[in-house]
Short mmCIF file of C-alpha atoms and ligand atoms in Angstrom, two decimals:
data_model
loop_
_atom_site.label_atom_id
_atom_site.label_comp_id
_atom_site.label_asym_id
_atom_site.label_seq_id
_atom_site.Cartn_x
_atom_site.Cartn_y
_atom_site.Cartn_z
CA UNK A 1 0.00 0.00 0.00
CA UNK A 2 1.02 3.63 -0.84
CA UNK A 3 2.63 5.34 2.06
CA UNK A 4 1.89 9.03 1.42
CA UNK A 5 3.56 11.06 3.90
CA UNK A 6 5.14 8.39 6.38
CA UNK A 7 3.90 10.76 9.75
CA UNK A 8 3.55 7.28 11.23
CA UNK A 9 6.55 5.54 10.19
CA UNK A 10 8.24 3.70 12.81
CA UNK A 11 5.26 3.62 15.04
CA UNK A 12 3.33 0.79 16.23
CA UNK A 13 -0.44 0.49 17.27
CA UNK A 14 -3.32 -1.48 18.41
CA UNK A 15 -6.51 -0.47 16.68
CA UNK A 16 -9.42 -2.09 19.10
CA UNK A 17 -12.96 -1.75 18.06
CA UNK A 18 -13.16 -2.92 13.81
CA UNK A 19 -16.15 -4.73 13.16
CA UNK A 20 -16.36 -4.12 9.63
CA UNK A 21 -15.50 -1.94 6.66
CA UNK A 22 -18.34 0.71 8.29
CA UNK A 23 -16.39 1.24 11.49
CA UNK A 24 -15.38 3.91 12.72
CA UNK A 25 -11.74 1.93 14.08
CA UNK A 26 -11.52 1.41 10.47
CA UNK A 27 -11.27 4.61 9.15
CA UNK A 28 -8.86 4.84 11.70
CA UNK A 29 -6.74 1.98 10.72
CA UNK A 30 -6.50 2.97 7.36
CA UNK A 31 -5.25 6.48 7.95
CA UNK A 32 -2.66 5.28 10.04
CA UNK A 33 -2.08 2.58 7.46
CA UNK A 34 -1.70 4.94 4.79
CA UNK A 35 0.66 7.32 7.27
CA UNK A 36 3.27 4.35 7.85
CA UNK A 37 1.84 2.89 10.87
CA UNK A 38 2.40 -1.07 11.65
CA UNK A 39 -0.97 -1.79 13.27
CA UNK A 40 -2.24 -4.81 15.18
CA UNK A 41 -5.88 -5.62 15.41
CA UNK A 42 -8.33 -7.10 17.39
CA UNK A 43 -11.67 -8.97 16.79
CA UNK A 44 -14.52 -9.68 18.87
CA UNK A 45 -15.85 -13.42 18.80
CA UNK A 46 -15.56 -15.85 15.49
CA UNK A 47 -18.30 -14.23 13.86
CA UNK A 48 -16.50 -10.39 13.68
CA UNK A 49 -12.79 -12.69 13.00
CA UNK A 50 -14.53 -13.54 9.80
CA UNK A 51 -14.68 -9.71 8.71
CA UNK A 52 -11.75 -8.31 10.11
CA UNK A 53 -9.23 -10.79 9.10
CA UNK A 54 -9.35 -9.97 5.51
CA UNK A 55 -9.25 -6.37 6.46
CA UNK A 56 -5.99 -6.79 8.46
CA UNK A 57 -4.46 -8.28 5.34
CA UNK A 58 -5.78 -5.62 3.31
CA UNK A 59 -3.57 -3.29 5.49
CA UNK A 60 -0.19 -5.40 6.31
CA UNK A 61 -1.96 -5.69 10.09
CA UNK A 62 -1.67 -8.88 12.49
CA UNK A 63 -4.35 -10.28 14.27
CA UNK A 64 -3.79 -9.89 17.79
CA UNK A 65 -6.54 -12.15 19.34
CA UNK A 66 -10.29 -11.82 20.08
CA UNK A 67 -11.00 -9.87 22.67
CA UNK A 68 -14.04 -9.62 25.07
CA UNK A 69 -13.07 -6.69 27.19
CA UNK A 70 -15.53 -8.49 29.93
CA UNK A 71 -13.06 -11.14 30.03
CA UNK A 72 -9.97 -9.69 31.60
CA UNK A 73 -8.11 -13.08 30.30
CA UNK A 74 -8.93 -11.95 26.55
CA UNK A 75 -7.49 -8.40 27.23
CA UNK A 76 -4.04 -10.21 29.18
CA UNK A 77 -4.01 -12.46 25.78
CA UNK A 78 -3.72 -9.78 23.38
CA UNK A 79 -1.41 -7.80 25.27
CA UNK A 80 1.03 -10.68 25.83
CA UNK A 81 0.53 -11.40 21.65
CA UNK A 82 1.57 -7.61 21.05
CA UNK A 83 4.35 -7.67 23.50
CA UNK A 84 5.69 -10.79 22.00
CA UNK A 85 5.22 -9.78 18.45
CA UNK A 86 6.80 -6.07 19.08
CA UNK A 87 8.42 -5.85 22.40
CA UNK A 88 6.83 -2.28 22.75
CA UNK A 89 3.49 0.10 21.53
CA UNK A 90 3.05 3.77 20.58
CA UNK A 91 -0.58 3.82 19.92
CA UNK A 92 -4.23 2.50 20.95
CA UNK A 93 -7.08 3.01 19.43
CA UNK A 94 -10.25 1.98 21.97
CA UNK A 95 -13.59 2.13 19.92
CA UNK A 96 -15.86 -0.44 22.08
CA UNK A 97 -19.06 0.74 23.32
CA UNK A 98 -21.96 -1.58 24.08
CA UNK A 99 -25.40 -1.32 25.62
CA UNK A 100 -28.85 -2.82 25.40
CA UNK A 101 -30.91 -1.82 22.49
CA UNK A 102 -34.08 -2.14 24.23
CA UNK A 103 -32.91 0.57 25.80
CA UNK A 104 -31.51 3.17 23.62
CA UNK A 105 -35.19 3.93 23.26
CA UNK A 106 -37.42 5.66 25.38
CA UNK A 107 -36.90 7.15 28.52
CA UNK A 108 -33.19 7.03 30.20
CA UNK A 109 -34.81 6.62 33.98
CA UNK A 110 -36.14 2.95 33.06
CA UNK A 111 -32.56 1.61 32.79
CA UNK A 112 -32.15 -1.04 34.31
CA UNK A 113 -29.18 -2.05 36.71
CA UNK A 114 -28.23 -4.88 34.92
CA UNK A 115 -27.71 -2.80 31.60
CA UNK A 116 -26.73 0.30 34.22
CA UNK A 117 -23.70 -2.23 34.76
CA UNK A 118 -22.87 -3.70 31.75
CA UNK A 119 -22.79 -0.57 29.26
CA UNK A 120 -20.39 1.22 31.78
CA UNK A 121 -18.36 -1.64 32.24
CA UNK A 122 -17.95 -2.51 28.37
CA UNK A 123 -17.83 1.40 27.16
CA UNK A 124 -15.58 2.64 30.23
CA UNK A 125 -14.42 0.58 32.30
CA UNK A 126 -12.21 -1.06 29.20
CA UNK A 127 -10.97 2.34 28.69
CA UNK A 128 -8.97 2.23 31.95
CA UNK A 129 -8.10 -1.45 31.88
CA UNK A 130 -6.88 -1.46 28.26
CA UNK A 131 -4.68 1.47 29.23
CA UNK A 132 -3.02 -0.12 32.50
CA UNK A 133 -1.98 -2.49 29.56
CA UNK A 134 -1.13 -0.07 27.06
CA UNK A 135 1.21 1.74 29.64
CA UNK A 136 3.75 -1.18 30.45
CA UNK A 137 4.69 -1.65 26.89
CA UNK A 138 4.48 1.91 26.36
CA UNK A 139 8.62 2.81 27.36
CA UNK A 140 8.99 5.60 25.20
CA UNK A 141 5.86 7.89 25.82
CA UNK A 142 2.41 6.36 23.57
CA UNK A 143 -1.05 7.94 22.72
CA UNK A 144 -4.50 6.58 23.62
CA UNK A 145 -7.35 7.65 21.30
CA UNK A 146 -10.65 6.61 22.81
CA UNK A 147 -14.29 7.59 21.08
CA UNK A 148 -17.30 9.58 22.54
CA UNK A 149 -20.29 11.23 21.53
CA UNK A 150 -21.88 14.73 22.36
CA UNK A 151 -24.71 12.72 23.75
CA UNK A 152 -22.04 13.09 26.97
CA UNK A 153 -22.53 16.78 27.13
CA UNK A 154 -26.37 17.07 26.25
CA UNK A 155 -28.69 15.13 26.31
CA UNK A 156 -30.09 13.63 22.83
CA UNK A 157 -33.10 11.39 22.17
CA UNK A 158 -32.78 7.90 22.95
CA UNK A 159 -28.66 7.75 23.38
CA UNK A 160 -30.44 7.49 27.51
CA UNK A 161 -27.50 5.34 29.56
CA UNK A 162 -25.50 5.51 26.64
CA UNK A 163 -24.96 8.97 26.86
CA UNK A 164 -24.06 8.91 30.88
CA UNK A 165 -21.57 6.37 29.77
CA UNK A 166 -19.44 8.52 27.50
CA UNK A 167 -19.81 11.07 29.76
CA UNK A 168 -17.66 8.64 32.30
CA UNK A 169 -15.45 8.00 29.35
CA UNK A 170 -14.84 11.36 28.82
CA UNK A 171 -14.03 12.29 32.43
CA UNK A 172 -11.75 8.70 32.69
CA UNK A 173 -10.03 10.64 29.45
CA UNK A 174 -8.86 13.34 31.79
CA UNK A 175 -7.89 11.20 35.15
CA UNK A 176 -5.57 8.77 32.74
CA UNK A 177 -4.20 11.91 31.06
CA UNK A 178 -2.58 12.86 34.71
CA UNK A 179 -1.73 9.28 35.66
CA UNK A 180 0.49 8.94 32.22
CA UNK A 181 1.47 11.99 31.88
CA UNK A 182 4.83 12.05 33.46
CA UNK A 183 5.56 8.95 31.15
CA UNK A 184 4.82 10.98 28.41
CA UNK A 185 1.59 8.74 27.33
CA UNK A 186 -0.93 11.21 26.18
CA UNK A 187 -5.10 9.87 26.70
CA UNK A 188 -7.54 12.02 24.19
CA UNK A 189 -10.75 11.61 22.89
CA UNK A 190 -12.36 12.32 19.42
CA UNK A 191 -16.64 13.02 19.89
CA UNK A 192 -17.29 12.21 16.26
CA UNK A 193 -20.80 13.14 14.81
CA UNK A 194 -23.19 10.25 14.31
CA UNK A 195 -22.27 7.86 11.38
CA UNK A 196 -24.42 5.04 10.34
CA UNK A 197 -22.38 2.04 12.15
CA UNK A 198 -23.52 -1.58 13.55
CA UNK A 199 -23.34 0.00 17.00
CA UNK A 200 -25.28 3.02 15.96
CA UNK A 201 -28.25 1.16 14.45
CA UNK A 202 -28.59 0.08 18.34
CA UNK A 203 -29.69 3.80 18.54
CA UNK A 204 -33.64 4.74 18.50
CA UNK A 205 -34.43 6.63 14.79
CA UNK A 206 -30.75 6.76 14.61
CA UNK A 207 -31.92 8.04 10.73
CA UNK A 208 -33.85 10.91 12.10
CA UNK A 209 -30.41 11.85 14.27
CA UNK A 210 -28.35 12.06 11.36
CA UNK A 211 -30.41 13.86 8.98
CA UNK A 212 -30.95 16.34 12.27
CA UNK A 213 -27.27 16.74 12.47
CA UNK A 214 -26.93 17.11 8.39
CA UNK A 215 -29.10 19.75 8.13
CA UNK A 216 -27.96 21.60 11.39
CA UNK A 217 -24.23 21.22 11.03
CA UNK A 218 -22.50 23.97 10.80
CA UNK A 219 -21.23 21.85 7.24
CA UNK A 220 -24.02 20.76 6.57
CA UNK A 221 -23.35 17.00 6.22
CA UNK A 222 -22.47 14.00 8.54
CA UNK A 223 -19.05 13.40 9.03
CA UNK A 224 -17.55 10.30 7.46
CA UNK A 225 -15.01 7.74 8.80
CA UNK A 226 -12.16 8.63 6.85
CA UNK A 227 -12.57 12.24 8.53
CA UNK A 228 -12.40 11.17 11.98
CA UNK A 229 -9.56 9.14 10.68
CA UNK A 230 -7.50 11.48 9.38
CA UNK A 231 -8.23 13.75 13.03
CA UNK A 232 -6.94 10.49 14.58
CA UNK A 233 -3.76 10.53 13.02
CA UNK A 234 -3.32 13.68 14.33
CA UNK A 235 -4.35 13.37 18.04
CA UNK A 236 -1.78 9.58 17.97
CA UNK A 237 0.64 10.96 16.08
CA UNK A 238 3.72 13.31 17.22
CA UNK A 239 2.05 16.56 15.69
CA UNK A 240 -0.20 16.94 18.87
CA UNK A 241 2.71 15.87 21.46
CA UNK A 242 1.05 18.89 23.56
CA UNK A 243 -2.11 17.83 23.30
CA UNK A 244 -3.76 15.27 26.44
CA UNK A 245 -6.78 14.81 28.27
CA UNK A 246 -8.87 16.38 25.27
CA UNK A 247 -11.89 16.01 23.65
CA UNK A 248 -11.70 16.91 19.98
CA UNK A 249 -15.15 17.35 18.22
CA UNK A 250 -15.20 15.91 14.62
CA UNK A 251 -18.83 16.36 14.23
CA UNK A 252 -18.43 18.98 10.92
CA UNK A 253 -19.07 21.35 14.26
CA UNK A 254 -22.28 20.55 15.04
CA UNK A 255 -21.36 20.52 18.81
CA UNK A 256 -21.39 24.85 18.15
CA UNK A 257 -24.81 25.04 17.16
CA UNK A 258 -27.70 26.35 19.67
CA UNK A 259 -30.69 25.32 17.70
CA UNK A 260 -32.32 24.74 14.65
CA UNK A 261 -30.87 26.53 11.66
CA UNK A 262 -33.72 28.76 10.31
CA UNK A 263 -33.26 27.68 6.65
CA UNK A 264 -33.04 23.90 7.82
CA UNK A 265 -36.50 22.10 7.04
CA UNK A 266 -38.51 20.80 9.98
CA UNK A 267 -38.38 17.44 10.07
CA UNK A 268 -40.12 14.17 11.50
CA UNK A 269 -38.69 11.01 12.52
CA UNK A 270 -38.35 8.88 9.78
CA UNK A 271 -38.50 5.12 10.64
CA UNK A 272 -35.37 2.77 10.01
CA UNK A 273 -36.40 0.40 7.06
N1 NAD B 301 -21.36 5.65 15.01
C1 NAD B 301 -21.54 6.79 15.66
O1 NAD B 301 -22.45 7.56 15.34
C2 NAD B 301 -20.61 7.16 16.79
C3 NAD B 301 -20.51 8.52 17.16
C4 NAD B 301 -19.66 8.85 18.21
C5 NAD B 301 -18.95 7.87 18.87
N2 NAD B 301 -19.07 6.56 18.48
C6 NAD B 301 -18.28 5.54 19.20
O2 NAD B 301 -17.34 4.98 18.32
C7 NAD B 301 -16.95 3.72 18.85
C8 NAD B 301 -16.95 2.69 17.74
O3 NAD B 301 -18.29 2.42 17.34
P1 NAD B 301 -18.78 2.36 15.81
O4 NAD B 301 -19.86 3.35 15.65
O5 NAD B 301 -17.62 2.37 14.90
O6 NAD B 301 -19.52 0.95 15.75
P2 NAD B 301 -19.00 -0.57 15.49
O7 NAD B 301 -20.18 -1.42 15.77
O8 NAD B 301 -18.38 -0.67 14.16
O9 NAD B 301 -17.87 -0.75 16.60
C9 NAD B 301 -18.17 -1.05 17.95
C10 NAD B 301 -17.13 -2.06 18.39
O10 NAD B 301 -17.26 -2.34 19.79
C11 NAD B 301 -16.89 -3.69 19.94
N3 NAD B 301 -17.36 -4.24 21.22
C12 NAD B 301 -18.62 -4.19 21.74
N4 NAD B 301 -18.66 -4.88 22.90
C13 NAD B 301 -17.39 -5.36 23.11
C14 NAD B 301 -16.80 -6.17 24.11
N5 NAD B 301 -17.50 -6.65 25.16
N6 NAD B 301 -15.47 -6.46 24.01
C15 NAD B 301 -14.75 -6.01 22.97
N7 NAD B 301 -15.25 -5.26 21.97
C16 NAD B 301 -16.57 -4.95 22.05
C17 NAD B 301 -17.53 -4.41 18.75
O11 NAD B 301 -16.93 -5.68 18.52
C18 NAD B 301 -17.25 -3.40 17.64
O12 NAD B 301 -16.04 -3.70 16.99
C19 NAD B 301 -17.89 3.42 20.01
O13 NAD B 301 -17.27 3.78 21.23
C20 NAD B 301 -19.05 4.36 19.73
O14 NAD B 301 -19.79 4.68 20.89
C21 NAD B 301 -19.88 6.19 17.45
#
């Protein structure tokens, strides 16, 4: 593969979080593919290893193991695979989130402890495990790129537990950042705009959410995955060495916007076919 403008030569990473060729982790990859990165991947159960191997290949990546970040064992696996495959790791890319569909709907006070429990230990908790990992092998100073939603800062229909999940995230963003720091690991987040993903069709009229956002954006559109990519390289990449404990918006600035721009048409929820 073509290796534009080698800003990631030399470094090595850990993309965690590719489903398929709509994730987000995959637009990631393939920037820092394309930037000179050497990139390990994981997969989650048989069924995803069927997609994402032939993705890794597409890219030069190794498979570092399936990982359920519920199963601390998994996580320890994939570590040990990375540490015996490289020795050491500049770069991780965490983009797991998981909660309930039956209740990204409707009203955020009927969650239910058991889903309470679950989506903040699979969307947060992992965050902070995955990086006690990340910083052993991490000798020379590393980046941690993690992925959140504005749904953390407002509150938007149906994203309900969701929504106080990345707003945990967000806030574990800024406790790692101080815990690395002095190691010169840097912990940032992007809050990318909604993009039409397995994990978002979770979402309640996820449809209605991003037409919403394209019509209100500042840019009018919906962000795509090679855009958050490309801020991704950035934010794991030596060009934002000063940057940590941040959360970038790459939402084509939506996150600026008060209300409903006056020449954007009003709008009804339109049903997911
Ligand atoms: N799509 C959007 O609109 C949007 C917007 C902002 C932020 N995000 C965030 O981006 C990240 C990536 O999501 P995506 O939209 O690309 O969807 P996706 O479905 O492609 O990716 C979600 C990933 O999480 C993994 N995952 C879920 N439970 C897991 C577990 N127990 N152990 C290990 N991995 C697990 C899945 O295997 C999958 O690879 C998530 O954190 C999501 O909340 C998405």
């Amino acid at each position: 593969m073509d290796r534009p403008n080698g800003l990631m030569a030399g470094k090595r990473g850990l993309v965690m979080g590719v489903a398929n060729n709509r994730s987000i982790a995959w637009g990631i990859a393939k920037a820092l593919a394309d930037a000179g990165a050497e990139l390990a991947l994981t997969y989650q159960g048989d069924a995803l290893k069927k997609r994402v191997a032939p993705l890794a290949e597409e890219l030069g990546a190794f498979l570092a193991g399936h990982c359920d970040v519920t199963d601390e064992t998994t996580v320890d696996a994939v570590f040990a695979e990375v540490e015996s495959q490289w020795g050491g790791l500049d770069f991780v890319v965490h983009a797991i989130a998981f909660s309930d569909k039956d209740e990204l709907t409707g009203r955020y006070v009927e969650t239910s402890r058991e889903n309470f429990r679950k989506t903040m230990d699979v969307s947060v908790y992992s965050l902070t495990s995955i990086t006690a990992r990340a910083e052993k092998l991490m000798t020379d100073g590393g980046s941690i790129l993690t992925l959140t939603y504005y749904g953390a800062e407002k509150v938007m229909p149906h994203y309900n537990v969701m929504g106080v999940a990345k707003a945990a995230l967000e806030a574990s963003v800024r406790y790692l950042a101080v815990d690395l720091g002095k190691q010169a690991i840097r912990v940032n987040a992007i809050s990318a705009g909604p993009i039409k993903t397995l994990a978002a069709s979770g979402i309640g009229d996820f449809r209605y959410i991003l037409k919403w956002n394209e019509y209100n954006a500042p840019l009018k559109r919906s962000v795509t995955i090679d855009e958050v990519g490309q801020s991704a390289l950035y934010l794991l990449s030596d060009m934002s060495r000063g940057v940590t404990g941040e959360v970038h918006h790459v939402d084509c600035g939506y996150h600026t916007v008060g209300m409903k721009a006056v020449d954007a048409p009003d709008i009804s929820v339109v049903k997911d076919s």
